[in-house]
Short mmCIF file of C-alpha atoms in Angstrom, two decimals:
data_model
loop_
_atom_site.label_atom_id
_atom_site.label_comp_id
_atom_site.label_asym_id
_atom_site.label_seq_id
_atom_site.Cartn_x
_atom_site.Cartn_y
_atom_site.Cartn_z
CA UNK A 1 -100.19 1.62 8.21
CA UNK A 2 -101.43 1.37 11.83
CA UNK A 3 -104.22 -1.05 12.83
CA UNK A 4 -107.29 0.17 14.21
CA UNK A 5 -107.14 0.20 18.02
CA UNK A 6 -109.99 -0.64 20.36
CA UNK A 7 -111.13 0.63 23.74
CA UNK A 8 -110.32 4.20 24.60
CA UNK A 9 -109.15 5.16 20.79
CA UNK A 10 -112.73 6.49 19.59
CA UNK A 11 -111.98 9.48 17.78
CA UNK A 12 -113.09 12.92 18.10
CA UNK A 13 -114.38 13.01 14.43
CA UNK A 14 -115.10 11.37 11.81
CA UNK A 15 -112.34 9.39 10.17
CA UNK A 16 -111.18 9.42 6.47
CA UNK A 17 -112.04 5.97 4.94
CA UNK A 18 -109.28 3.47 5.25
CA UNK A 19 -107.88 2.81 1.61
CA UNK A 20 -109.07 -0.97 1.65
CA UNK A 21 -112.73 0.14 2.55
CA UNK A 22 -115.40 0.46 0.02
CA UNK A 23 -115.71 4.10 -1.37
CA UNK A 24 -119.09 5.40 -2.93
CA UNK A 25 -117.33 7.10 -5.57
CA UNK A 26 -115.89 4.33 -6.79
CA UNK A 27 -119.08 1.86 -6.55
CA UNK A 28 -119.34 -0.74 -8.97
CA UNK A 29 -122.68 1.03 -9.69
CA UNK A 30 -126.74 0.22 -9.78
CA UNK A 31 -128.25 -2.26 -12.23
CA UNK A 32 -130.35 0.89 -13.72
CA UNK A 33 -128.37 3.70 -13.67
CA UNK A 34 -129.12 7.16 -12.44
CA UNK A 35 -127.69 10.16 -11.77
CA UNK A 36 -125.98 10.87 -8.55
CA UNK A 37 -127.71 12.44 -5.62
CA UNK A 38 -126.73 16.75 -4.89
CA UNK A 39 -126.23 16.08 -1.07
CA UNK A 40 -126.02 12.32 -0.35
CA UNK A 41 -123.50 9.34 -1.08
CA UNK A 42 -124.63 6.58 -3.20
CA UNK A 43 -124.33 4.55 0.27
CA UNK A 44 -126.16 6.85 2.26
CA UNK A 45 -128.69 6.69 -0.94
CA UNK A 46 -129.28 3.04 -0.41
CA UNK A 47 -129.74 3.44 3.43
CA UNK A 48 -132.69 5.91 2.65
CA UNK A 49 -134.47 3.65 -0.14
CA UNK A 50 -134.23 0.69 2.62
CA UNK A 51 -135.96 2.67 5.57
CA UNK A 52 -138.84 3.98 3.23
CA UNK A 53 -139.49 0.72 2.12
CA UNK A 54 -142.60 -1.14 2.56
CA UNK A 55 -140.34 -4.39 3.22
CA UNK A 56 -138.68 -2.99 6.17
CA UNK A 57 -141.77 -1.37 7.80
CA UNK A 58 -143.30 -4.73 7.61
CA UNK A 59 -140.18 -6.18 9.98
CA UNK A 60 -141.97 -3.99 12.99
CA UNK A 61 -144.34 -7.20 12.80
CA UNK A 62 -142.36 -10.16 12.35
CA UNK A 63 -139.85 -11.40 15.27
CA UNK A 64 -137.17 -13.31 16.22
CA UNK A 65 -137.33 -15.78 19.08
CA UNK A 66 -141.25 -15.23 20.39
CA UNK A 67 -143.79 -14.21 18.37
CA UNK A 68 -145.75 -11.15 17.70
CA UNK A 69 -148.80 -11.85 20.28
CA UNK A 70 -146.41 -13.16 23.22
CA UNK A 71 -145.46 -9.71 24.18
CA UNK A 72 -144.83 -5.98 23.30
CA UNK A 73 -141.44 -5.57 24.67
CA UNK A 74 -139.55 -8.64 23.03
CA UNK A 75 -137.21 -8.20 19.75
CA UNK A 76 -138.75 -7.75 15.98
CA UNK A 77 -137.11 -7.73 13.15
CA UNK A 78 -136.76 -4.01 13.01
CA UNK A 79 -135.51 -3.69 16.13
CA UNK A 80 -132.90 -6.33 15.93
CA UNK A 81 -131.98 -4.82 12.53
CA UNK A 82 -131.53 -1.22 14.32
CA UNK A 83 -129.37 -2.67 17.02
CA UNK A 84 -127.10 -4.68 14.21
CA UNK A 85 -126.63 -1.38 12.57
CA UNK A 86 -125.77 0.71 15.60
CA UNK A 87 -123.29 -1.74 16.57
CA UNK A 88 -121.34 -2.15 13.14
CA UNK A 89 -121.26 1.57 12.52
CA UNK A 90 -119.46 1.92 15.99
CA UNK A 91 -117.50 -0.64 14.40
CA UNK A 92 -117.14 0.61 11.26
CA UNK A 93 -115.87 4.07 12.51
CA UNK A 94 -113.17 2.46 14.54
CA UNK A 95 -111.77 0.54 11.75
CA UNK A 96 -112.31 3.36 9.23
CA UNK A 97 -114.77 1.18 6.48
CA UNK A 98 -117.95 2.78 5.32
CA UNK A 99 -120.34 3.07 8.26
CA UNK A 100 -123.49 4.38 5.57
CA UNK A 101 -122.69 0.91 3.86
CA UNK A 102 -122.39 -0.62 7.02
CA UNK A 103 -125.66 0.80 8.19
CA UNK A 104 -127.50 0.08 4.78
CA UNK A 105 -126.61 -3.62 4.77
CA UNK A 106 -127.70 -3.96 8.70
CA UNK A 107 -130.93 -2.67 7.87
CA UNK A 108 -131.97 -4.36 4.96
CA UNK A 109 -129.99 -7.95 5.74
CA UNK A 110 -133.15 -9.37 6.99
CA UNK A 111 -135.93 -7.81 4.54
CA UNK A 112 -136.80 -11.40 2.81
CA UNK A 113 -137.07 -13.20 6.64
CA UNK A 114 -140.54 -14.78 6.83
CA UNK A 115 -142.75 -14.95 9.65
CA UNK A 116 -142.44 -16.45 12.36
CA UNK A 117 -138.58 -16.14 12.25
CA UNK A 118 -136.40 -19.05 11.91
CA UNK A 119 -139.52 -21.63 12.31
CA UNK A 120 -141.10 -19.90 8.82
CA UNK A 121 -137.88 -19.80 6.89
CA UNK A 122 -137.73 -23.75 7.85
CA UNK A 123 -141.79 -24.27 6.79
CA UNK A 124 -140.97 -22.65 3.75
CA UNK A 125 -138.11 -24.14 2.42
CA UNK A 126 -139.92 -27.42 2.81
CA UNK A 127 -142.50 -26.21 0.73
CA UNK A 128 -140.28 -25.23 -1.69
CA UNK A 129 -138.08 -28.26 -1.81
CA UNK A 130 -138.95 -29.59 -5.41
CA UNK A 131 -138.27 -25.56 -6.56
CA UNK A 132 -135.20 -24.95 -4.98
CA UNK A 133 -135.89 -24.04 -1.48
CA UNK A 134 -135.86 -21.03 0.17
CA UNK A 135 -132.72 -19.18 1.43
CA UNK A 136 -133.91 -15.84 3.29
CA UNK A 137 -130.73 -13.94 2.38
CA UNK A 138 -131.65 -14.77 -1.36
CA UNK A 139 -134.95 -13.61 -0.02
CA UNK A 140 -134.04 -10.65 1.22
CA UNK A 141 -131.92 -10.00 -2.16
CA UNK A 142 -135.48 -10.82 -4.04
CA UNK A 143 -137.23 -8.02 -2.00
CA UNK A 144 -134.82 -5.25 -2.84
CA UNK A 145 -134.23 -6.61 -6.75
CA UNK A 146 -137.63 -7.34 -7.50
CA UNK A 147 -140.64 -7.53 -4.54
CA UNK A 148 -140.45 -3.31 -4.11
CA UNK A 149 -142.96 -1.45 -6.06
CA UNK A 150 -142.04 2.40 -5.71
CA UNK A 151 -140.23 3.65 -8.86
CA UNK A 152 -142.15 4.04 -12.20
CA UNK A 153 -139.12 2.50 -14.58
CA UNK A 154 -138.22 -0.61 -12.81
CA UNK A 155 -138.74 -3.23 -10.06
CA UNK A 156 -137.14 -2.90 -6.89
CA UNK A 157 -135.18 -0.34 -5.14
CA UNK A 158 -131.59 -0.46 -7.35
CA UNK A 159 -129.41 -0.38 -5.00
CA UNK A 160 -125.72 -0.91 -5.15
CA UNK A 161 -123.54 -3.56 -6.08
CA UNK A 162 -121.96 -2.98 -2.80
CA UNK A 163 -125.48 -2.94 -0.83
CA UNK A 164 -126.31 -6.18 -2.77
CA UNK A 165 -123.34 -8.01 -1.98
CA UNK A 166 -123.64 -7.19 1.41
CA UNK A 167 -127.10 -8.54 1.79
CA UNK A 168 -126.76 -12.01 0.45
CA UNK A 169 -124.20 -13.15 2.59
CA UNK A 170 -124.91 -16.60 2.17
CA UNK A 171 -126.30 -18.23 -0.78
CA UNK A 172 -125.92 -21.95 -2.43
CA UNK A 173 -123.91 -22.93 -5.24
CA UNK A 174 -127.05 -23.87 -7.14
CA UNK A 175 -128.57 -20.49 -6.52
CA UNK A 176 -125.04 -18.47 -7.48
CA UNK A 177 -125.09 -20.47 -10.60
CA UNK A 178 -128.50 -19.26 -11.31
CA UNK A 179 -127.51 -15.66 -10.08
CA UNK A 180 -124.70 -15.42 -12.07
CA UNK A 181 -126.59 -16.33 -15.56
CA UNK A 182 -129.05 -13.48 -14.85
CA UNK A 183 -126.47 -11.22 -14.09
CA UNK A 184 -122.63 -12.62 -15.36
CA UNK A 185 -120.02 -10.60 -12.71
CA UNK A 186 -122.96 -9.54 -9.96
CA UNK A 187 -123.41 -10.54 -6.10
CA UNK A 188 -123.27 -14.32 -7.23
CA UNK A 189 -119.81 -14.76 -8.72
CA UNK A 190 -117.92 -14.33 -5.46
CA UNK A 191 -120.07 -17.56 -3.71
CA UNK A 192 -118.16 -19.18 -7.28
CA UNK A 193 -114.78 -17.67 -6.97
CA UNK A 194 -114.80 -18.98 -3.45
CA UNK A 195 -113.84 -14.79 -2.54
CA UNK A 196 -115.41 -13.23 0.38
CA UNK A 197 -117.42 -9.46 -0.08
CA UNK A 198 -115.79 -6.52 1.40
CA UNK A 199 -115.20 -5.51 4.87
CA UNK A 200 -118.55 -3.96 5.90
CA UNK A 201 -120.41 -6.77 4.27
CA UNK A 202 -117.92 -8.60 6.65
CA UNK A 203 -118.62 -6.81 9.60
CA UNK A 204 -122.61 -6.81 9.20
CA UNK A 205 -122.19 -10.27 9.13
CA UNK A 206 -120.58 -10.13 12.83
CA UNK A 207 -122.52 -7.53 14.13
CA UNK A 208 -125.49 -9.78 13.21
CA UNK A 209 -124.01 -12.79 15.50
CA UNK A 210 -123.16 -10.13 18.48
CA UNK A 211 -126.76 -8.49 18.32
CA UNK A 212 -129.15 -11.84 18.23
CA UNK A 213 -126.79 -13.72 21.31
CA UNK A 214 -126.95 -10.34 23.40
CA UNK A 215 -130.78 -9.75 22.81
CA UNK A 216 -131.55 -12.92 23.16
CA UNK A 217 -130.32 -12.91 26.91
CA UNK A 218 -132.08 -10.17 27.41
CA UNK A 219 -135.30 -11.41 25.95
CA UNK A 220 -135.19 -15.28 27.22
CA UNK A 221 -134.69 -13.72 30.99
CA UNK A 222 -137.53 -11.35 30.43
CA UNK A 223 -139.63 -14.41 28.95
CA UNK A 224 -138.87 -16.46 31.91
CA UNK A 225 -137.39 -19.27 30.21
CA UNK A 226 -133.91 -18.84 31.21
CA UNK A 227 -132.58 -17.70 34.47
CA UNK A 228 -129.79 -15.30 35.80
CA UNK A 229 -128.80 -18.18 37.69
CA UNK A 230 -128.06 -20.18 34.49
CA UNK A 231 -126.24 -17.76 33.27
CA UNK A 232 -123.23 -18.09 35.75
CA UNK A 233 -122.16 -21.12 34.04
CA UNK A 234 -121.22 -19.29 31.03
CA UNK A 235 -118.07 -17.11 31.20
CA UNK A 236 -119.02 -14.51 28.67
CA UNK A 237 -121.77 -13.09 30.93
CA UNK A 238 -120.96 -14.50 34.24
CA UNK A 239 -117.38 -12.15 34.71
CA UNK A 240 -119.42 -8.86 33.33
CA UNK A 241 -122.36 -9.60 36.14
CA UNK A 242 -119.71 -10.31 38.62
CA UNK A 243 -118.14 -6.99 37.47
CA UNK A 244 -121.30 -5.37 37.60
CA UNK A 245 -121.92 -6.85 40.91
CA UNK A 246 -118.46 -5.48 42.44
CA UNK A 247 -118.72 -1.97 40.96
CA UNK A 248 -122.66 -1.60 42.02
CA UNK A 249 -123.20 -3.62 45.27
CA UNK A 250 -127.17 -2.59 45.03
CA UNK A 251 -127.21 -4.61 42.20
CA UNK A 252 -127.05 -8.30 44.23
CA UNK A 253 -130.59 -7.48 45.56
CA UNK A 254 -133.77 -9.46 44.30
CA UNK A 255 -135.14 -5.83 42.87
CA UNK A 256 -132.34 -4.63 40.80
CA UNK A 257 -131.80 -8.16 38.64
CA UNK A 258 -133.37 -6.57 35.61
CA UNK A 259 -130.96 -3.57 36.11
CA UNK A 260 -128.03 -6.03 36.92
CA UNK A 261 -128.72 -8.15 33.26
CA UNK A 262 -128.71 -4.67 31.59
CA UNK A 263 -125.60 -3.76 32.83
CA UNK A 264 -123.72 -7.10 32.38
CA UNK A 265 -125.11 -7.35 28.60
CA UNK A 266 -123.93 -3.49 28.18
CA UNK A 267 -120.38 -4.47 29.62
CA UNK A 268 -120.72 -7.79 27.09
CA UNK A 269 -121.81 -5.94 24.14
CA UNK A 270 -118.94 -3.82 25.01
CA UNK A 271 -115.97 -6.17 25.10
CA UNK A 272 -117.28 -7.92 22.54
CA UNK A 273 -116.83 -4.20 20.44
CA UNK A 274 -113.44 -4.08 21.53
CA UNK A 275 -112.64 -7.64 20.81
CA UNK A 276 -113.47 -7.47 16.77
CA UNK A 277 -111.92 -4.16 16.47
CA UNK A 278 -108.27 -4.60 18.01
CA UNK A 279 -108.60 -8.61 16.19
CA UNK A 280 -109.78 -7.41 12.81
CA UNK A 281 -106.89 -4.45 13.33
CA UNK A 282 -104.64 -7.06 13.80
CA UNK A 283 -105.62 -9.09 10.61
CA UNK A 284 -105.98 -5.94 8.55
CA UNK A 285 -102.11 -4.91 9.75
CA UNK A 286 -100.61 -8.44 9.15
CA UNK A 287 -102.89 -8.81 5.29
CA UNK A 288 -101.81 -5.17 4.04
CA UNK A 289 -104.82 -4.89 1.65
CA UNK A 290 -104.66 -1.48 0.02
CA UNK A 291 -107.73 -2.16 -2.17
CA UNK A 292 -111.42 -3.90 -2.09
CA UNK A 293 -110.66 -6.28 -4.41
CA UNK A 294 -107.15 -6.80 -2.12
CA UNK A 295 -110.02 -8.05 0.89
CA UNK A 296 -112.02 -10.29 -1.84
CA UNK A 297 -109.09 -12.65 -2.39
CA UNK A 298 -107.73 -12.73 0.93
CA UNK A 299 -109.28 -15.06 3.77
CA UNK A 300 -111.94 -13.02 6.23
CA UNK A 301 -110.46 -10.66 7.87
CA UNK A 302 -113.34 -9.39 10.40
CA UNK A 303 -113.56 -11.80 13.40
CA UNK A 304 -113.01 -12.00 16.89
CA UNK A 305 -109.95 -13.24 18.64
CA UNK A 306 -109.68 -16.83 19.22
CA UNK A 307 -110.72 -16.34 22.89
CA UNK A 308 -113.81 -14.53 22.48
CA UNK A 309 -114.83 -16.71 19.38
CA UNK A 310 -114.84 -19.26 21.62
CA UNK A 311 -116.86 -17.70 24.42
CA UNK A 312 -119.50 -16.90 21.80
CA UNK A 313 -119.51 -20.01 20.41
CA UNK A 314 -120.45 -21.66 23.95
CA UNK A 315 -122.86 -18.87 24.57
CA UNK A 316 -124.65 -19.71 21.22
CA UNK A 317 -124.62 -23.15 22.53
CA UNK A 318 -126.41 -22.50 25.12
CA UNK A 319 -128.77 -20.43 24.00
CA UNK A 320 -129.62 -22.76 21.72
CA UNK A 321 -129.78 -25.78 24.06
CA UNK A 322 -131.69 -23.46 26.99
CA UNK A 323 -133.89 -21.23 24.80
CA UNK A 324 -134.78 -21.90 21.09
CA UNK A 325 -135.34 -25.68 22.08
CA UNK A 326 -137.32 -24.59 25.03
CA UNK A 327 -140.29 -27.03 25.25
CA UNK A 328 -142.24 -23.26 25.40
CA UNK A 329 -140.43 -22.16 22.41
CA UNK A 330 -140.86 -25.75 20.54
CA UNK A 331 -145.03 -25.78 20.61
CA UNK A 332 -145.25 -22.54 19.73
CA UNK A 333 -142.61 -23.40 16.58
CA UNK A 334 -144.60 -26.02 15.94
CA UNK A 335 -147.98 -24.18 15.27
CA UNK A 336 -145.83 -21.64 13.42
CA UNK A 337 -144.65 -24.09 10.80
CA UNK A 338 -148.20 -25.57 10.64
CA UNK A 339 -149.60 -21.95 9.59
CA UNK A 340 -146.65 -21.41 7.20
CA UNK A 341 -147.59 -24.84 5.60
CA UNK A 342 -150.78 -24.99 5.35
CA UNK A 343 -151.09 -21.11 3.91
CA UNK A 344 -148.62 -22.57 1.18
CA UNK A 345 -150.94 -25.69 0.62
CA UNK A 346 -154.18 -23.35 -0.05
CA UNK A 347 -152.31 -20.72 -2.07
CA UNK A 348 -150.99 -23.78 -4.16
CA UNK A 349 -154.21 -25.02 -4.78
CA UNK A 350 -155.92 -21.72 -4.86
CA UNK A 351 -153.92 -18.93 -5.69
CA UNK A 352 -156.92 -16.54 -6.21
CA UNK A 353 -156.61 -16.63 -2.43
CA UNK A 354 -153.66 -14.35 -2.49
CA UNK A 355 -153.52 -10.66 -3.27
CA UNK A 356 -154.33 -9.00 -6.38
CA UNK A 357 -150.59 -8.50 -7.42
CA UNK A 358 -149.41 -11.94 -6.28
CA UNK A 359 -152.06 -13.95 -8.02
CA UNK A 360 -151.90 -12.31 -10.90
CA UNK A 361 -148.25 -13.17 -11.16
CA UNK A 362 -149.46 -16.72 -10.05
CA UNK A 363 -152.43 -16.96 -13.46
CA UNK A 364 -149.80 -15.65 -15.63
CA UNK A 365 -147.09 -18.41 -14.73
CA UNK A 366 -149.74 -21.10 -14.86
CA UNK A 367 -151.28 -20.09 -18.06
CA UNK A 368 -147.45 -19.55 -19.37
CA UNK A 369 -146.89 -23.14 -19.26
CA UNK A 370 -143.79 -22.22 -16.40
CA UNK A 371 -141.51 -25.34 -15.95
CA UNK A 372 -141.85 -27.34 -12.56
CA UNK A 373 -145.06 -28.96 -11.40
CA UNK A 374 -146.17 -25.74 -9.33
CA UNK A 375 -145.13 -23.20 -11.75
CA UNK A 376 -146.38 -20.45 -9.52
CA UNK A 377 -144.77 -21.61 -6.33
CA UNK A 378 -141.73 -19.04 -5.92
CA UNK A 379 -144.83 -16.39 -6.06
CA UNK A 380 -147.07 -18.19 -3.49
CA UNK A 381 -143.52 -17.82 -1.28
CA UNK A 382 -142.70 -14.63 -2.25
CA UNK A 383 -146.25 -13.78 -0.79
CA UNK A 384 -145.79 -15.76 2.47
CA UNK A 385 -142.28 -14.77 3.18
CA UNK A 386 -144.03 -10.82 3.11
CA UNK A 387 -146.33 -11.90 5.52
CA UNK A 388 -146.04 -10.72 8.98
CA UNK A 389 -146.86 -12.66 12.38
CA UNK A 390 -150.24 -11.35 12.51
CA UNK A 391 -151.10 -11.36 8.92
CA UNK A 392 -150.10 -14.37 8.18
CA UNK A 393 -151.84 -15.53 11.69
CA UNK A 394 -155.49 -13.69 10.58
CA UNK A 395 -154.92 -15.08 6.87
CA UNK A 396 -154.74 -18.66 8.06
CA UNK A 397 -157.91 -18.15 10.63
CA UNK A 398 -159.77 -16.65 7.25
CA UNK A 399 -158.71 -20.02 5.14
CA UNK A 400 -159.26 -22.38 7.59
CA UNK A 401 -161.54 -21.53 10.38
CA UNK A 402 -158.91 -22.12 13.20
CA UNK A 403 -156.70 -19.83 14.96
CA UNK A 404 -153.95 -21.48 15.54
CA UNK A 405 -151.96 -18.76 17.62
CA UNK A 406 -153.85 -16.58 19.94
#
């Protein structure tokens, strides 16, 4: 069989599905089954329960580097999600996988994400420390399984095992263990077999790396924080500006810098496409799966090639060193965390506090006699981690009397 090939071999229809990607007709199935759709794939199913959701409306409001009230025009969650699934289905269609899978696990891969972004997620799992922490793929898992309230027969939106998989693509051994006695053979035996999930649960993963470093640029320039001129130092960006630069002399001028970042970060995103489909081509030709199951034993076989791994790597780097530990970035973190903690302190003590639905769940777990010391903690986090920026910003002001974040 030939490999996928990258730039310039797009083709002119829709491809058949490679034999090692994962076919809808041959899903391992929903946890409540139903009967299949007249005019849409079980995949394509899933993508549609995900995007009527109230989970993913909800990621309009919650962000990724700066928060909800710093701006208009910076990332959410739903936008980052709509860019990870854009780029894995052009992805996807190159290396002829599922794209509707790949688009299905892009948009629902960051459902369970708190508020706040990574600075919530990090509150919260120090809440939860004596229960187990929190994970926001297992999150995110939770929200689809459980958290959903729109069919009259069950919790959640039953999706696919494939869906399922896809979306908790990390997870602790301690929480697989737990996974796997509520359902033996599900999404948590692979983290025990040590086997990875198929190739568009593979991919998402990827596209998810290549989407946050790319609109992160984009966003820390706009922000101010970092500069065009730091940029040059990192080779990734720096050869697409100069590029950029050589093709479009206009460009070098003080007014067309936001045009020049655009176009560098278009020629980025663009190699970077490339890249993972001629390497993951490559790995795919030298493996020879001919079934799913072939890619669950064998090592990961979507990646980039050694050079460009490397490139993003020091790119993350920076990014990391330059923009997420911005002192900017830090103080506003900082009050973040302290909303996220203190909402969990008052919940804790007063769960009445919470919505009808959630303290409920929270009276019924305490009168139950639930192990732990804070028997109704996971529901006090299930209720933050729904929270969005502004929600959870007004909810603290109503608690407390302070507004933390204007």
């Amino acid at each position: 069989m030939q490999p996928p090939q990258g730039q310039g071999s797009t083709p002119a229809c829709v491809p058949l599905l490679a034999p090692y990607a994962c076919d809808p007709a041959l899903t391992r199935g929903r946890r409540h089954p139903q009967s299949p759709a007249p005019t849409r794939t079980e995949y394509q199913r899933d993508r549609d329960r995900i995007v009527h959701s109230t989970a993913f409306r909800r990621l309009v409001y919650k962000t990724q580097v700066f928060l909800n009230h710093e701006g208009d025009l910076f990332r959410t969650r739903l936008t980052h999600s709509l860019e990870v699934a854009q780029l894995g289905r052009s992805i996807a269609r190159s290396l002829r996988i599922n794209e509707d899978l790949v688009e299905a696990v892009s948009l629902a891969h960051d459902l369970g994400h708190t508020p706040f972004g990574h600075a919530g997620q990090d509150a919260l799992h120090e809440c939860m420390a004596q229960q187990g922490g929190f994970e926001h793929n297992l999150q995110s898992l939770r929200v689809v399984d459980a958290l959903e309230e729109r069919y009259p027969d069950y919790d959640g939106l039953n999706l696919t095992f494939e869906t399922r998989e896809g979306i908790l693509k990390h997870c602790s051994r301690a929480n697989a263990e737990r996974l796997e006695a509520q359902e033996p053979g599900g999404v948590g035996a692979r983290f025990l077999l040590r086997q990875q999930p198929g190739l568009e649960a593979q991919l998402c993963n990827l596209a998810d790396e290549i989407a946050y470093n790319a609109h992160d640029i984009d966003d820390g320039v706009r922000s101010g924080l970092i500069t065009l001129a730091q940029l040059r130092d990192l080779p990734l960006f720096d050869r697409f500006r100069a590029d950029a630069e050589r093709d479009h002399p206009h460009l070098g001028g003080p007014q067309a810098q936001r045009r020049l970042l655009h176009e560098a970060i278009r020629r980025m995103l663009s190699a970077q496409v490339y890249d993972v489909i001629d390497a993951t081509g490559a790995a795919i030709a030298e493996a020879a799966p001919r079934t799913v199951d072939d890619v669950r034993r064998l090592p990961p076989l979507v990646g980039f090639s050694a050079s460009m791994r490397e490139q993003s790597q020091a790119l993350k780097r920076f990014l990391f060193q330059n923009l997420y530990r911005h002192p900017q970035v830090m103080e506003t973190t900082g009050l973040a965390k302290q909303v996220v903690r203190e909402l969990f302190e008052i919940y804790a003590a007063r769960p009445a506090e919470m919505k009808h639905r959630f303290a409920n769940r929270a009276a019924a777990a305490l009168e139950g006699g639930a192990a732990g010391a804070l028997p109704h903690a996971r529901t006090v986090a299930d209720f933050i981690a729904g929270m969005t920026d502004r929600f959870a910003v007004r909810e603290h002001e109503r608690l407390t009397g302070v507004r933390l974040l204007a």
